[in-house]
Amino acid sequence: MKFVTSEQMREIDRYTIEELGIPAMALMENAGRAIAEEVLRFCTARSSASAASPQRGTAPVEDRAGGADFAGEHWLILVGKGNNGGDGLVCARHLADAGLAVSLLYAEPPETLRGEAAAQYAIVQALGLPGEVYAPGTGQISGPPAGGGLGRTRPFTGLVDALLGTGAKGAPRGAYASLIREANESGLPVVAADIPSGLDADSGAVHDPCIRARVTVSLAFLKAGLTQYPGAGEAGEVTVRYIGIPRALPPGMKAAGTMLSAETLKAELGVDADRPREPDGHKGTYGHVLLAAGSLPMSGAGLLAAKAALRAGCGLATWALPAALLPHVLGAVPELMLAPAEDGGAGAWNEAAAGDVLRLLAARDVLAVGPGLGRFPGEAAFLRALWEGAARPLVVDADALNILAAAGGLAAWPGREAATVLTPHPGEMARLTGLSTAEVQRDRLGVARRFAEAHGVTLVLKGARTVVAAPDGRVYVNVTGHPGMATGGSGDVLTGLIAGLLAQGLDGVQAAALGVYLHGLAGERAAAGRANPASLLAGDIIEAL
Ligand SMILES: NC(=O)C1=CN([C@@H]2O[C@H](COP(=O)(O)OP(=O)(O)OC[C@H]3O[C@@H](n4cnc5c(N)ncnc54)[C@H](O)[C@@H]3O)[C@@H](O)[C@H]2O)[C@H](O)CC1
Ligand SMILES: [K+]
């Protein structure tokens, strides 16, 4: 599934209306109807859910006749002054025709409505749908007994947020802000039109206030801000509804990004998650991964990454580690080959060890550097030697990223020919970019895309809804995963997994996208198998691969 920015959506609207000639009124009609259908779906689910779990001891309920009964529903439509509000007016009409009680609450006097929204206002007036202009603090939403508003006769059972859509700029202002606060305080379920009002449609940042929706009906295309937290968390269940805007983007327009799924991996990246193996495959067919990882206090990171690479299906894996550590990890993973890097007996890395790694790499296909590497004198020269000397696909993670950042970041480093994948978590990304972690998290999609394009690397910005940004600007968002995966070593597993896929001939973007997808899927499966998912260990993810 593709997603777009609000600016792209405005251009898509313009192109559809002005170049293709599809009337804006038709689009608004379809939008309002789609939102109404999602409200009805919500009501039906809620009533069947309550029916499904009747209070204990109540009298037997006669089996409901087929069609749902919405007689008990009273929905309040919060109407903004733009076309989002117009969608809400159309929605109101369709809900009324489905038998729900419907009332309208206008953020601003409806006389300020323009264009199609004004035309829709005239229709709801002709139909006599009750409405009031919002008066802050008069309890119009809270209904009886506190307020004397529209809900005085019958309490509301739900709200439609048609206040602000892709035309919003900045934090909700004035009446919109207090209306959003009252809506959230009412505790009533909210179905948001296009996006929850108060959400930044492009980054997923959440203004104060922002509607907390149970359902968000994204019109025509998924909006970028709905793919990243915290916005994704405020949107509730997101459904994208076709409203008559062609699914093909206007000529020359590239979507802001694509949500990863088995289908998009195959269609977009030519990667088959369940790729069958050739019958005559042999160890050499599937590549050989070299890991430069581990140090005295963190030898496990190297083991996890190496094991994950093998589980990813590479033919062979060699773990280069400081010589003093080697005896202690002998046999830990029998399938793994070990290679000592000169450490002077300290169990730490040093600048000279880069030569050992490059010599080993000559007979191997991929290098992953970073898990458990630690910090050490000569670290920058060590990493630079690998960055420039490794004419192979390279995965850079963890301390290698921190060393890179401490050495001044990639701006001063030469571009690399071979595939290069960096896998920072938000804190490491902050150090790499000089931003604060909060600034990274406020615009994950933009920060990742700009970095990947600027430095010609594949950038994996980890976290819920991991972002994979390609050197050519393509952006993918991963939706697999589980909170239980926020555990030490989970990142080491991902590094090994991506390296293992690179060793099998995938390019940087393919390996990163498939890697994050499988990593999350494995985490879900590992968590599902545990009574308490919080007890998940990184090793469980490897076993689930
Ligand atoms: N254009 C189409 O063909 C379709 C549009 N659809 C819906 O329209 C909205 C976008 O509508 P737009 O008129 O551009 O703006 P909004 O309704 O989102 O904005 C409302 C209005 O509010 C003012 N405003 C902006 N920012 C703020 C703020 N921070 N606080 C208070 N007020 C603000 C400003 O005047 C805006 O104009 C889109 O989301 C769809 O819902 C349909 O999908 C059909 C096709
Ligand atoms: K909205």
GROMACS .gro file of N, CA and C in nm, residues 450-512:
model
  189
  450ARG      N    1   1.614   1.178   0.377
  450ARG     CA    2   1.718   1.277   0.342
  450ARG      C    3   1.858   1.221   0.367
  451PHE      N    4   1.875   1.145   0.475
  451PHE     CA    5   2.007   1.090   0.506
  451PHE      C    6   2.048   0.989   0.398
  452ALA      N    7   1.955   0.899   0.362
  452ALA     CA    8   1.987   0.794   0.265
  452ALA      C    9   2.024   0.856   0.131
  453GLU      N   10   1.948   0.956   0.089
  453GLU     CA   11   1.976   1.020  -0.041
  453GLU      C   12   2.108   1.096  -0.036
  454ALA      N   13   2.132   1.166   0.074
  454ALA     CA   14   2.253   1.250   0.083
  454ALA      C   15   2.380   1.165   0.080
  455HIS      N   16   2.374   1.046   0.142
  455HIS     CA   17   2.498   0.968   0.156
  455HIS      C   18   2.500   0.843   0.070
  456GLY      N   19   2.393   0.821  -0.010
  456GLY     CA   20   2.395   0.706  -0.100
  456GLY      C   21   2.397   0.574  -0.027
  457VAL      N   22   2.329   0.570   0.089
  457VAL     CA   23   2.325   0.444   0.166
  457VAL      C   24   2.180   0.401   0.182
  458THR      N   25   2.159   0.278   0.226
  458THR     CA   26   2.027   0.232   0.268
  458THR      C   27   2.021   0.253   0.418
  459LEU      N   28   1.922   0.329   0.465
  459LEU     CA   29   1.914   0.368   0.604
  459LEU      C   30   1.794   0.299   0.668
  460VAL      N   31   1.818   0.222   0.771
  460VAL     CA   32   1.710   0.154   0.845
  460VAL      C   33   1.694   0.226   0.977
  461LEU      N   34   1.589   0.306   0.991
  461LEU     CA   35   1.565   0.378   1.116
  461LEU      C   36   1.468   0.293   1.199
  462LYS      N   37   1.527   0.226   1.300
  462LYS     CA   38   1.451   0.127   1.377
  462LYS      C   39   1.352   0.194   1.472
  463GLY      N   40   1.268   0.112   1.529
  463GLY     CA   41   1.166   0.162   1.621
  463GLY      C   42   1.031   0.111   1.572
  464ALA      N   43   0.924   0.136   1.647
  464ALA     CA   44   0.793   0.092   1.597
  464ALA      C   45   0.775   0.154   1.459
  465ARG      N   46   0.731   0.076   1.362
  465ARG     CA   47   0.714   0.120   1.223
  465ARG      C   48   0.849   0.161   1.165
  466THR      N   49   0.945   0.066   1.168
  466THR     CA   50   1.079   0.091   1.114
  466THR      C   51   1.072   0.146   0.972
  467VAL      N   52   1.155   0.245   0.945
  467VAL     CA   53   1.161   0.309   0.814
  467VAL      C   54   1.284   0.258   0.740
  468VAL      N   55   1.265   0.211   0.616
  468VAL     CA   56   1.379   0.172   0.531
  468VAL      C   57   1.385   0.274   0.417
  469ALA      N   58   1.494   0.352   0.414
  469ALA     CA   59   1.508   0.456   0.310
  469ALA      C   60   1.620   0.416   0.214
  470ALA      N   61   1.589   0.420   0.084
  470ALA     CA   62   1.684   0.378  -0.019
  470ALA      C   63   1.767   0.497  -0.067
  471PRO      N   64   1.884   0.470  -0.125
  471PRO     CA   65   1.968   0.580  -0.176
  471PRO      C   66   1.895   0.665  -0.281
  472ASP      N   67   1.797   0.603  -0.350
  472ASP     CA   68   1.728   0.679  -0.457
  472ASP      C   69   1.602   0.747  -0.405
  473GLY      N   70   1.583   0.749  -0.273
  473GLY     CA   71   1.470   0.825  -0.220
  473GLY      C   72   1.347   0.743  -0.189
  474ARG      N   73   1.343   0.617  -0.236
  474ARG     CA   74   1.227   0.533  -0.203
  474ARG      C   75   1.224   0.511  -0.052
  475VAL      N   76   1.101   0.502   0.002
  475VAL     CA   77   1.085   0.483   0.147
  475VAL      C   78   0.987   0.370   0.171
  476TYR      N   79   1.023   0.280   0.261
  476TYR     CA   80   0.933   0.168   0.297
  476TYR      C   81   0.912   0.173   0.448
  477VAL      N   82   0.791   0.140   0.490
  477VAL     CA   83   0.760   0.137   0.634
  477VAL      C   84   0.717  -0.004   0.671
  478ASN      N   85   0.779  -0.056   0.775
  478ASN     CA   86   0.749  -0.192   0.818
  478ASN      C   87   0.642  -0.190   0.927
  479VAL      N   88   0.547  -0.282   0.918
  479VAL     CA   89   0.442  -0.286   1.019
  479VAL      C   90   0.446  -0.415   1.101
  480THR      N   91   0.542  -0.505   1.070
  480THR     CA   92   0.550  -0.626   1.153
  480THR      C   93   0.632  -0.592   1.278
  481GLY      N   94   0.615  -0.672   1.381
  481GLY     CA   95   0.693  -0.646   1.502
  481GLY      C   96   0.605  -0.658   1.626
  482HIS      N   97   0.672  -0.649   1.741
  482HIS     CA   98   0.601  -0.665   1.867
  482HIS      C   99   0.679  -0.589   1.976
  483PRO      N  100   0.607  -0.524   2.067
  483PRO     CA  101   0.678  -0.446   2.170
  483PRO      C  102   0.777  -0.532   2.251
  484GLY      N  103   0.749  -0.662   2.257
  484GLY     CA  104   0.841  -0.749   2.331
  484GLY      C  105   0.980  -0.753   2.270
  485MET      N  106   0.992  -0.703   2.148
  485MET     CA  107   1.122  -0.709   2.079
  485MET      C  108   1.217  -0.600   2.128
  486ALA      N  109   1.165  -0.510   2.211
  486ALA     CA  110   1.251  -0.402   2.265
  486ALA      C  111   1.333  -0.464   2.377
  487THR      N  112   1.429  -0.549   2.336
  487THR     CA  113   1.507  -0.620   2.437
  487THR      C  114   1.652  -0.629   2.387
  488GLY      N  115   1.748  -0.632   2.476
  488GLY     CA  116   1.889  -0.631   2.437
  488GLY      C  117   1.919  -0.740   2.336
  489GLY      N  118   1.984  -0.705   2.229
  489GLY     CA  119   2.026  -0.803   2.130
  489GLY      C  120   1.936  -0.811   2.009
  490SER      N  121   1.815  -0.752   2.022
  490SER     CA  122   1.721  -0.757   1.909
  490SER      C  123   1.783  -0.691   1.786
  491GLY      N  124   1.855  -0.580   1.807
  491GLY     CA  125   1.921  -0.511   1.695
  491GLY      C  126   2.034  -0.594   1.636
  492ASP      N  127   2.105  -0.668   1.722
  492ASP     CA  128   2.215  -0.753   1.672
  492ASP      C  129   2.158  -0.860   1.579
  493VAL      N  130   2.041  -0.910   1.617
  493VAL     CA  131   1.977  -1.013   1.533
  493VAL      C  132   1.943  -0.955   1.397
  494LEU      N  133   1.888  -0.833   1.396
  494LEU     CA  134   1.853  -0.771   1.268
  494LEU      C  135   1.977  -0.752   1.181
  495THR      N  136   2.086  -0.708   1.241
  495THR     CA  137   2.210  -0.688   1.165
  495THR      C  138   2.255  -0.818   1.099
  496GLY      N  139   2.254  -0.925   1.176
  496GLY     CA  140   2.295  -1.054   1.120
  496GLY      C  141   2.200  -1.100   1.011
  497LEU      N  142   2.072  -1.077   1.034
  497LEU     CA  143   1.969  -1.116   0.937
  497LEU      C  144   1.990  -1.044   0.804
  498ILE      N  145   2.011  -0.913   0.810
  498ILE     CA  146   2.032  -0.836   0.687
  498ILE      C  147   2.160  -0.882   0.618
  499ALA      N  148   2.266  -0.905   0.694
  499ALA     CA  149   2.393  -0.952   0.635
  499ALA      C  150   2.373  -1.088   0.568
  500GLY      N  151   2.295  -1.175   0.634
  500GLY     CA  152   2.270  -1.308   0.579
  500GLY      C  153   2.193  -1.300   0.447
  501LEU      N  154   2.106  -1.201   0.436
  501LEU     CA  155   2.029  -1.185   0.311
  501LEU      C  156   2.117  -1.125   0.202
  502LEU      N  157   2.202  -1.029   0.240
  502LEU     CA  158   2.295  -0.972   0.141
  502LEU      C  159   2.384  -1.083   0.085
  503ALA      N  160   2.424  -1.175   0.172
  503ALA     CA  161   2.514  -1.283   0.127
  503ALA      C  162   2.447  -1.373   0.024
  504GLN      N  163   2.314  -1.370   0.023
  504GLN     CA  164   2.241  -1.454  -0.074
  504GLN      C  165   2.208  -1.378  -0.202
  505GLY      N  166   2.270  -1.262  -0.216
  505GLY     CA  167   2.259  -1.193  -0.344
  505GLY      C  168   2.157  -1.084  -0.351
  506LEU      N  169   2.084  -1.055  -0.238
  506LEU     CA  170   1.989  -0.943  -0.240
  506LEU      C  171   2.067  -0.812  -0.238
  507ASP      N  172   2.010  -0.707  -0.297
  507ASP     CA  173   2.080  -0.578  -0.290
  507ASP      C  174   2.047  -0.511  -0.155
  508GLY      N  175   2.106  -0.397  -0.131
  508GLY     CA  176   2.095  -0.333   0.000
  508GLY      C  177   1.951  -0.307   0.041
  509VAL      N  178   1.872  -0.253  -0.051
  509VAL     CA  179   1.733  -0.218  -0.016
  509VAL      C  180   1.651  -0.345   0.004
  510GLN      N  181   1.670  -0.444  -0.084
  510GLN     CA  182   1.596  -0.570  -0.071
  510GLN      C  183   1.628  -0.636   0.063
  511ALA      N  184   1.757  -0.644   0.094
  511ALA     CA  185   1.799  -0.712   0.218
  511ALA      C  186   1.747  -0.637   0.341
  512ALA      N  187   1.752  -0.505   0.337
  512ALA     CA  188   1.705  -0.426   0.452
  512ALA      C  189   1.554  -0.439   0.468
   0.00000   0.00000   0.00000
